[in-house]
PDB file of C-alpha atoms in Angstrom:
ATOM      1  CA  MET A1224      56.227 -68.167  33.742  1.00 91.00           C
ATOM      2  CA  PHE A1225      54.829 -66.812  30.508  1.00 96.00           C
ATOM      3  CA  ASP A1226      52.673 -63.858  29.460  1.00 96.00           C
ATOM      4  CA  VAL A1227      49.403 -63.832  27.533  1.00 97.00           C
ATOM      5  CA  PRO A1228      47.972 -60.527  26.233  1.00 97.00           C
ATOM      6  CA  VAL A1229      44.295 -60.297  27.138  1.00 97.00           C
ATOM      7  CA  LYS A1230      42.138 -60.147  24.015  1.00 96.00           C
ATOM      8  CA  LYS A1231      39.718 -57.233  23.774  1.00 96.00           C
ATOM      9  CA  LYS A1232      36.849 -59.615  23.147  1.00 96.00           C
ATOM     10  CA  ILE A1233      37.613 -61.347  26.453  1.00 96.00           C
ATOM     11  CA  LEU A1234      37.550 -58.032  28.316  1.00 95.00           C
ATOM     12  CA  ARG A1235      34.225 -57.123  26.702  1.00 95.00           C
ATOM     13  CA  HIS A1236      32.804 -60.545  27.533  1.00 95.00           C
ATOM     14  CA  CYS A1237      33.854 -60.289  31.184  1.00 93.00           C
ATOM     15  CA  GLU A1238      32.422 -56.782  31.544  1.00 92.00           C
ATOM     16  CA  LYS A1239      29.120 -58.014  30.137  1.00 93.00           C
ATOM     17  CA  GLU A1240      29.087 -61.022  32.483  1.00 90.00           C
ATOM     18  CA  LEU A1241      29.628 -58.750  35.483  1.00 89.00           C
ATOM     19  CA  ASP A1242      26.732 -56.568  34.372  1.00 88.00           C
ATOM     20  CA  LEU A1243      24.462 -59.596  34.132  1.00 86.00           C
ATOM     21  CA  HIS A1244      25.519 -61.729  37.082  1.00 80.00           C
ATOM     22  CA  ASN A1245      26.777 -61.491  40.647  1.00 73.00           C
ATOM     23  CA  PHE A1246      30.031 -63.435  40.985  1.00 69.00           C
ATOM     24  CA  GLY A1247      30.302 -62.784  44.731  1.00 61.00           C
ATOM     25  CA  LYS A1248      27.996 -65.382  46.217  1.00 58.00           C
ATOM     26  CA  ARG A1249      29.958 -66.690  49.182  1.00 47.00           C
ATOM     27  CA  GLY A1250      28.491 -64.157  51.582  1.00 47.00           C
ATOM     28  CA  VAL A1251      31.967 -63.350  52.929  1.00 47.00           C
ATOM     29  CA  ALA A1252      35.114 -62.092  51.180  1.00 51.00           C
ATOM     30  CA  ASP A1253      33.185 -61.827  47.917  1.00 59.00           C
ATOM     31  CA  GLY A1254      35.337 -59.027  46.531  1.00 67.00           C
ATOM     32  CA  ASN A1255      34.266 -55.832  44.785  1.00 79.00           C
ATOM     33  CA  ARG A1256      33.544 -55.492  41.072  1.00 82.00           C
ATOM     34  CA  GLN A1257      37.181 -54.827  40.195  1.00 88.00           C
ATOM     35  CA  GLN A1258      38.371 -57.899  42.107  1.00 86.00           C
ATOM     36  CA  GLN A1259      35.685 -60.049  40.528  1.00 88.00           C
ATOM     37  CA  MET A1260      36.685 -58.702  37.116  1.00 92.00           C
ATOM     38  CA  THR A1261      40.285 -59.718  37.760  1.00 93.00           C
ATOM     39  CA  GLY A1262      39.205 -63.238  38.647  1.00 91.00           C
ATOM     40  CA  ILE A1263      36.950 -63.883  35.676  1.00 93.00           C
ATOM     41  CA  VAL A1264      39.436 -62.329  33.230  1.00 95.00           C
ATOM     42  CA  GLY A1265      42.133 -64.702  34.472  1.00 96.00           C
ATOM     43  CA  GLN A1266      39.776 -67.662  34.230  1.00 95.00           C
ATOM     44  CA  SER A1267      38.556 -66.645  30.767  1.00 96.00           C
ATOM     45  CA  VAL A1268      42.075 -66.178  29.368  1.00 97.00           C
ATOM     46  CA  VAL A1269      43.137 -69.617  30.581  1.00 97.00           C
ATOM     47  CA  SER A1270      39.894 -71.183  29.325  1.00 96.00           C
ATOM     48  CA  ASP A1271      40.515 -69.597  25.944  1.00 97.00           C
ATOM     49  CA  LEU A1272      44.029 -71.090  25.837  1.00 97.00           C
ATOM     50  CA  PHE A1273      42.558 -74.539  26.429  1.00 96.00           C
ATOM     51  CA  GLY A1274      39.886 -73.977  23.777  1.00 96.00           C
ATOM     52  CA  LEU A1275      37.135 -73.976  26.398  1.00 95.00           C
ATOM     53  CA  PRO A1276      34.162 -71.588  26.724  1.00 94.00           C
ATOM     54  CA  LEU A1277      34.702 -68.292  28.509  1.00 94.00           C
ATOM     55  CA  VAL A1278      33.264 -67.653  31.970  1.00 91.00           C
ATOM     56  CA  ASP A1279      29.481 -67.940  32.114  1.00 88.00           C
ATOM     57  CA  GLY A1280      27.951 -66.402  35.226  1.00 82.00           C
ATOM     58  CA  SER A1281      24.559 -67.999  34.595  1.00 80.00           C
ATOM     59  CA  THR A1282      25.873 -71.383  35.744  1.00 74.00           C
ATOM     60  CA  GLY A1283      26.361 -70.238  39.346  1.00 68.00           C
ATOM     61  CA  PRO A1284      29.276 -71.032  41.706  1.00 66.00           C
ATOM     62  CA  ASP A1285      31.929 -73.333  40.249  1.00 66.00           C
ATOM     63  CA  GLY A1286      32.556 -75.357  43.433  1.00 72.00           C
ATOM     64  CA  GLY A1287      36.325 -75.031  43.179  1.00 75.00           C
ATOM     65  CA  MET A1288      36.626 -76.081  39.533  1.00 86.00           C
ATOM     66  CA  ASP A1289      37.197 -73.368  36.942  1.00 92.00           C
ATOM     67  CA  ILE A1290      38.192 -75.769  34.184  1.00 93.00           C
ATOM     68  CA  LEU A1291      38.227 -79.535  33.792  1.00 94.00           C
ATOM     69  CA  TYR A1292      41.224 -80.836  31.868  1.00 94.00           C
ATOM     70  CA  ARG A1293      41.634 -84.594  31.412  1.00 91.00           C
ATOM     71  CA  ASP A1294      39.525 -85.258  34.511  1.00 88.00           C
ATOM     72  CA  MET A1295      41.676 -82.895  36.587  1.00 91.00           C
ATOM     73  CA  LYS A1296      39.679 -80.209  38.414  1.00 93.00           C
ATOM     74  CA  ILE A1297      41.699 -77.003  38.108  1.00 95.00           C
ATOM     75  CA  ASP A1298      41.003 -73.848  40.096  1.00 94.00           C
ATOM     76  CA  ILE A1299      42.468 -70.681  38.532  1.00 95.00           C
ATOM     77  CA  LYS A1300      43.583 -68.048  41.036  1.00 95.00           C
ATOM     78  CA  THR A1301      44.307 -64.544  39.710  1.00 95.00           C
ATOM     79  CA  MET A1302      45.732 -61.538  41.519  1.00 92.00           C
ATOM     80  CA  GLY A1303      45.482 -58.038  40.080  1.00 92.00           C
ATOM     81  CA  ARG A1304      48.633 -55.910  39.962  1.00 91.00           C
ATOM     82  CA  LYS A1305      49.986 -52.850  38.154  1.00 90.00           C
ATOM     83  CA  VAL A1306      53.491 -54.289  37.790  1.00 90.00           C
ATOM     84  CA  ALA A1307      55.106 -57.368  36.303  1.00 90.00           C
ATOM     85  CA  VAL A1308      55.415 -60.455  38.484  1.00 91.00           C
ATOM     86  CA  LYS A1309      58.639 -60.874  40.439  1.00 88.00           C
ATOM     87  CA  PRO A1310      60.001 -64.218  41.679  1.00 84.00           C
ATOM     88  CA  HIS A1311      59.509 -63.399  45.381  1.00 85.00           C
ATOM     89  CA  TYR A1312      55.826 -62.425  45.036  1.00 88.00           C
ATOM     90  CA  VAL A1313      53.126 -64.476  46.730  1.00 89.00           C
ATOM     91  CA  ASN A1314      49.738 -65.772  45.621  1.00 91.00           C
ATOM     92  CA  ASN A1315      46.615 -65.700  47.786  1.00 87.00           C
ATOM     93  CA  PHE A1316      44.123 -68.453  48.452  1.00 86.00           C
ATOM     94  CA  LEU A1317      41.088 -68.003  50.717  1.00 87.00           C
ATOM     95  CA  SER A1318      40.828 -70.519  53.534  1.00 85.00           C
ATOM     96  CA  LEU A1319      37.062 -70.858  53.093  1.00 81.00           C
ATOM     97  CA  GLN A1320      37.669 -72.480  49.691  1.00 83.00           C
ATOM     98  CA  LYS A1321      39.959 -75.276  50.852  1.00 82.00           C
ATOM     99  CA  HIS A1322      37.077 -77.755  51.283  1.00 85.00           C
ATOM    100  CA  PHE A1323      36.345 -77.782  47.545  1.00 89.00           C
ATOM    101  CA  PRO A1324      37.304 -81.022  45.725  1.00 87.00           C
ATOM    102  CA  THR A1325      40.006 -79.295  43.671  1.00 90.00           C
ATOM    103  CA  ASP A1326      42.924 -81.287  42.217  1.00 89.00           C
ATOM    104  CA  LEU A1327      45.254 -78.524  41.035  1.00 92.00           C
ATOM    105  CA  TYR A1328      45.655 -74.773  41.474  1.00 94.00           C
ATOM    106  CA  LEU A1329      46.907 -72.618  38.620  1.00 96.00           C
ATOM    107  CA  PHE A1330      48.095 -69.198  39.773  1.00 96.00           C
ATOM    108  CA  THR A1331      48.093 -66.177  37.480  1.00 96.00           C
ATOM    109  CA  SER A1332      48.620 -62.414  37.755  1.00 96.00           C
ATOM    110  CA  LEU A1333      46.777 -59.753  35.765  1.00 96.00           C
ATOM    111  CA  ASN A1334      48.754 -56.580  35.028  1.00 96.00           C
ATOM    112  CA  LYS A1335      45.928 -54.053  34.932  1.00 93.00           C
ATOM    113  CA  ALA A1336      48.196 -51.376  33.417  1.00 93.00           C
ATOM    114  CA  THR A1337      49.044 -53.454  30.347  1.00 96.00           C
ATOM    115  CA  ASN A1338      46.194 -56.025  30.240  1.00 95.00           C
ATOM    116  CA  VAL A1339      48.680 -58.876  30.223  1.00 97.00           C
ATOM    117  CA  LEU A1340      48.040 -62.095  32.164  1.00 97.00           C
ATOM    118  CA  THR A1341      51.097 -63.873  33.536  1.00 97.00           C
ATOM    119  CA  ILE A1342      50.688 -67.621  33.973  1.00 97.00           C
ATOM    120  CA  ILE A1343      52.874 -68.095  37.039  1.00 96.00           C
ATOM    121  CA  GLY A1344      52.666 -71.795  37.836  1.00 93.00           C
ATOM    122  CA  TRP A1345      50.656 -74.642  39.295  1.00 93.00           C
ATOM    123  CA  THR A1346      50.607 -76.955  42.285  1.00 89.00           C
ATOM    124  CA  THR A1347      48.509 -79.754  43.731  1.00 87.00           C
ATOM    125  CA  LYS A1348      45.994 -79.173  46.499  1.00 87.00           C
ATOM    126  CA  GLN A1349      48.039 -81.325  48.898  1.00 83.00           C
ATOM    127  CA  ALA A1350      51.236 -79.392  48.191  1.00 84.00           C
ATOM    128  CA  MET A1351      49.371 -76.101  48.469  1.00 86.00           C
ATOM    129  CA  MET A1352      48.239 -76.917  51.989  1.00 85.00           C
ATOM    130  CA  ARG A1353      51.791 -77.897  52.941  1.00 83.00           C
ATOM    131  CA  ASP A1354      53.818 -75.122  51.294  1.00 86.00           C
ATOM    132  CA  ALA A1355      51.576 -72.097  51.898  1.00 88.00           C
ATOM    133  CA  ASP A1356      51.696 -69.782  54.930  1.00 88.00           C
ATOM    134  CA  PHE A1357      48.443 -69.213  56.810  1.00 89.00           C
ATOM    135  CA  HIS A1358      47.309 -65.721  57.895  1.00 87.00           C
ATOM    136  CA  LYS A1359      44.314 -64.951  60.075  1.00 89.00           C
ATOM    137  CA  LYS A1360      41.721 -62.336  59.135  1.00 86.00           C
ATOM    138  CA  GLY A1361      42.823 -58.885  60.236  1.00 82.00           C
ATOM    139  CA  GLN A1362      46.573 -59.500  60.063  1.00 82.00           C
ATOM    140  CA  TYR A1363      48.680 -56.958  58.208  1.00 82.00           C
ATOM    141  CA  ARG A1364      50.651 -57.929  55.105  1.00 81.00           C
ATOM    142  CA  HIS A1365      53.404 -55.732  53.668  1.00 74.00           C
ATOM    143  CA  ARG A1366      54.101 -54.868  50.029  1.00 74.00           C
ATOM    144  CA  ASP A1367      57.395 -54.091  48.261  1.00 72.00           C
ATOM    145  CA  ASP A1368      56.601 -50.367  48.121  1.00 71.00           C
ATOM    146  CA  GLY A1369      56.368 -50.174  51.902  1.00 71.00           C
ATOM    147  CA  SER A1370      52.577 -50.061  52.049  1.00 76.00           C
ATOM    148  CA  LYS A1371      50.523 -52.578  53.963  1.00 75.00           C
ATOM    149  CA  PHE A1372      47.008 -53.971  53.941  1.00 75.00           C
ATOM    150  CA  LYS A1373      44.802 -55.837  56.383  1.00 79.00           C
ATOM    151  CA  THR A1374      43.625 -59.314  55.376  1.00 80.00           C
ATOM    152  CA  PHE A1375      39.851 -59.344  54.857  1.00 77.00           C
ATOM    153  CA  ALA A1376      39.536 -63.102  55.504  1.00 82.00           C
ATOM    154  CA  ASP A1377      41.577 -66.085  56.646  1.00 86.00           C
ATOM    155  CA  LEU A1378      43.924 -66.832  53.784  1.00 87.00           C
ATOM    156  CA  TYR A1379      46.945 -68.786  52.655  1.00 89.00           C
ATOM    157  CA  GLU A1380      49.900 -67.273  50.836  1.00 90.00           C
ATOM    158  CA  ILE A1381      52.110 -69.408  48.628  1.00 91.00           C
ATOM    159  CA  GLU A1382      55.353 -68.074  47.204  1.00 90.00           C
ATOM    160  CA  ASN A1383      56.109 -68.347  43.505  1.00 90.00           C
ATOM    161  CA  GLN A1384      59.131 -70.525  44.276  1.00 87.00           C
ATOM    162  CA  PHE A1385      56.818 -73.321  45.409  1.00 86.00           C
ATOM    163  CA  LEU A1386      54.976 -73.476  42.085  1.00 89.00           C
ATOM    164  CA  ALA A1387      55.836 -75.535  39.023  1.00 88.00           C
ATOM    165  CA  TYR A1388      56.711 -73.073  36.264  1.00 88.00           C
ATOM    166  CA  ALA A1389      55.967 -73.487  32.578  1.00 90.00           C
ATOM    167  CA  ASP A1390      57.721 -71.574  29.791  1.00 91.00           C
ATOM    168  CA  SER A1391      54.757 -71.601  27.414  1.00 94.00           C
ATOM    169  CA  PHE A1392      51.216 -72.883  27.132  1.00 96.00           C
ATOM    170  CA  ARG A1393      52.548 -75.900  25.235  1.00 92.00           C
ATOM    171  CA  ASP A1394      54.907 -76.616  28.120  1.00 90.00           C
ATOM    172  CA  LEU A1395      52.053 -76.209  30.611  1.00 93.00           C
ATOM    173  CA  LYS A1396      49.925 -78.748  28.746  1.00 92.00           C
ATOM    174  CA  TYR A1397      52.853 -81.176  28.577  1.00 87.00           C
ATOM    175  CA  GLN A1398      53.294 -80.911  32.330  1.00 87.00           C
ATOM    176  CA  LEU A1399      49.612 -81.449  33.066  1.00 90.00           C
ATOM    177  CA  ASP A1400      49.454 -84.365  30.638  1.00 87.00           C
ATOM    178  CA  LEU A1401      52.451 -86.030  32.264  1.00 81.00           C
ATOM    179  CA  PHE A1402      51.107 -85.431  35.745  1.00 83.00           C
ATOM    180  CA  ASN A1403      47.739 -86.894  34.767  1.00 84.00           C
ATOM    181  CA  ASP A1404      49.381 -89.959  33.198  1.00 79.00           C
ATOM    182  CA  LEU A1405      51.315 -90.862  36.327  1.00 72.00           C
ATOM    183  CA  PRO A1406      49.755 -93.869  38.112  1.00 63.00           C
ATOM    184  CA  TRP A1407      48.328 -91.868  40.996  1.00 57.00           C
ATOM    185  CA  GLY A1408      46.281 -93.112  43.870  1.00 52.00           C
ATOM    186  CA  ASP A1409      47.070 -91.439  47.132  1.00 55.00           C
ATOM    187  CA  SER A1410      50.675 -92.148  46.259  1.00 63.00           C
ATOM    188  CA  MET A1411      52.750 -93.493  43.406  1.00 68.00           C
ATOM    189  CA  ARG A1412      54.828 -96.658  43.704  1.00 70.00           C
ATOM    190  CA  PHE A1413      57.533 -97.485  41.207  1.00 67.00           C
ATOM    191  CA  LYS A1414      60.689 -99.551  40.898  1.00 68.00           C
ATOM    192  CA  VAL A1415      64.065 -97.954  40.318  1.00 66.00           C
ATOM    193  CA  LYS A1416      67.170 -99.388  38.661  1.00 67.00           C
ATOM    194  CA  SER A1417      68.540-100.601  41.977  1.00 67.00           C
ATOM    195  CA  GLY A1418      65.488-102.841  42.285  1.00 71.00           C
ATOM    196  CA  ALA A1419      64.054-100.966  45.257  1.00 69.00           C
ATOM    197  CA  THR A1420      60.400 -99.976  45.369  1.00 73.00           C
ATOM    198  CA  VAL A1421      59.863 -96.279  46.027  1.00 71.00           C
ATOM    199  CA  GLU A1422      56.642 -94.616  47.135  1.00 74.00           C
ATOM    200  CA  VAL A1423      56.062 -90.901  46.534  1.00 75.00           C
ATOM    201  CA  ASP A1424      53.071 -88.917  47.799  1.00 73.00           C
ATOM    202  CA  THR A1425      51.261 -86.575  45.434  1.00 69.00           C
ATOM    203  CA  GLU A1426      52.231 -83.540  47.475  1.00 70.00           C
ATOM    204  CA  ASP A1427      55.938 -84.268  46.927  1.00 74.00           C
ATOM    205  CA  ILE A1428      55.608 -83.665  43.193  1.00 72.00           C
ATOM    206  CA  TYR A1429      57.054 -80.238  42.420  1.00 69.00           C
ATOM    207  CA  ALA A1430      57.205 -80.350  38.644  1.00 69.00           C
ATOM    208  CA  VAL A1431      57.079 -82.680  35.695  1.00 70.00           C
ATOM    209  CA  LYS A1432      58.963 -82.010  32.500  1.00 69.00           C
ATOM    210  CA  ARG A1433      59.190 -83.604  29.082  1.00 64.00           C
ATOM    211  CA  GLY A1434      62.875 -84.079  28.306  1.00 63.00           C
ATOM    212  CA  PRO A1435      64.463 -84.800  24.906  1.00 59.00           C
ATOM    213  CA  ASP A1436      63.967 -88.541  25.414  1.00 64.00           C
ATOM    214  CA  ASN A1437      62.102 -89.164  28.656  1.00 64.00           C
ATOM    215  CA  PRO A1438      59.897 -87.220  31.035  1.00 66.00           C
ATOM    216  CA  SER A1439      61.294 -86.325  34.445  1.00 71.00           C
ATOM    217  CA  VAL A1440      59.648 -85.756  37.798  1.00 72.00           C
ATOM    218  CA  THR A1441      61.052 -83.236  40.275  1.00 75.00           C
ATOM    219  CA  LEU A1442      60.292 -83.786  43.944  1.00 74.00           C
ATOM    220  CA  ARG A1443      60.153 -81.338  46.834  1.00 75.00           C
ATOM    221  CA  MET A1444      60.389 -82.884  50.268  1.00 74.00           C
ATOM    222  CA  SER A1445      61.829 -82.348  53.718  1.00 75.00           C
ATOM    223  CA  ASP A1446      65.333 -83.461  54.691  1.00 76.00           C
ATOM    224  CA  THR A1447      63.853 -86.418  56.550  1.00 78.00           C
ATOM    225  CA  GLN A1448      61.753 -87.473  53.568  1.00 75.00           C
ATOM    226  CA  ALA A1449      64.713 -87.077  51.226  1.00 77.00           C
ATOM    227  CA  ALA A1450      66.960 -89.169  53.474  1.00 80.00           C
ATOM    228  CA  LYS A1451      64.396 -91.981  53.569  1.00 77.00           C
ATOM    229  CA  LEU A1452      63.996 -91.846  49.803  1.00 75.00           C
ATOM    230  CA  MET A1453      67.759 -91.960  49.213  1.00 77.00           C
ATOM    231  CA  GLU A1454      68.018 -94.914  51.572  1.00 77.00           C
ATOM    232  CA  LYS A1455      65.428 -96.794  49.516  1.00 71.00           C
ATOM    233  CA  LEU A1456      67.016 -95.799  46.223  1.00 70.00           C
ATOM    234  CA  PHE A1457      70.493 -96.985  47.106  1.00 72.00           C
ATOM    235  CA  ALA A1458      69.906 -99.742  49.659  1.00 64.00           C
ATOM    236  CA  ARG A1459      69.616-102.506  47.051  1.00 54.00           C
ATOM    237  CA  THR A1460      72.651-101.266  45.115  1.00 50.00           C
ATOM    238  CA  ILE A1461      74.832-101.131  48.244  1.00 48.00           C
ATOM    239  CA  GLU A1462      73.597-104.545  49.368  1.00 48.00           C
ATOM    240  CA  THR A1463      74.386-106.083  45.978  1.00 47.00           C
ATOM    241  CA  ALA A1464      77.811-104.475  45.865  1.00 46.00           C
ATOM    242  CA  ASN A1465      78.679-105.828  49.304  1.00 46.00           C
ATOM    243  CA  THR A1466      77.672-109.401  48.451  1.00 49.00           C
ATOM    244  CA  GLN A1467      79.798-109.316  45.316  1.00 48.00           C
ATOM    245  CA  LYS A1468      82.981-108.384  47.185  1.00 49.00           C
ATOM    246  CA  SER A1469      85.540-111.198  47.546  1.00 47.00           C
ATOM    247  CA  PRO A1470      86.441-112.166  51.126  1.00 50.00           C
ATOM    248  CA  ALA A1471      89.829-110.936  52.296  1.00 48.00           C
ATOM    249  CA  GLY A1472      92.477-113.642  52.023  1.00 40.00           C
TER     250      GLY A1472
END
């Protein structure tokens, strides 16, 4: 995670956009002015980091794409808080938005007391649907301070631990670049040193990092998936080793 102070010009721009346009056009769970402000500030700060235009309400609903980076449709989700982000916090995603053709979700948190945006992490749409917990409208959710609130719509909650963290904006761009450069279809097939062919689904990708010499891919999968992957990774090596053994004499 990393913090980005919100520029005063971005705050002024977002206030002006809210005065001119209605950003709650879903007809349900549209959020009040303060919630809409939180969302467009988060989107504008991230857009500014990428050198893209700030939020423009005249263009209408975004259809699940806040920014387009290297052909990846990224939806920026921002929660408003008055405290710094803690590792066990969760991020909300409205169920009614899951049909949008989004590729990646980037979760952020706006500290309204300090006007600092924390870039928490990102995940793919497939992984989001797998790793998040679903809560029906009207259920109660509990906060750290002992208070509780009732959900105003069906929503998903994904914990910070399930997101790919970045230490800086440069690191975030590296990760997105590497992810985009992987030979994705619905899955990625590649050969390992043992000679086995391994297939990994997009939702299993947890993080990608640029190391000193080579990039690395971190996977998150169930015990069953991991066992199958390990079997593929080492099957050829074990088979080769067995054939090379001399018969007992």
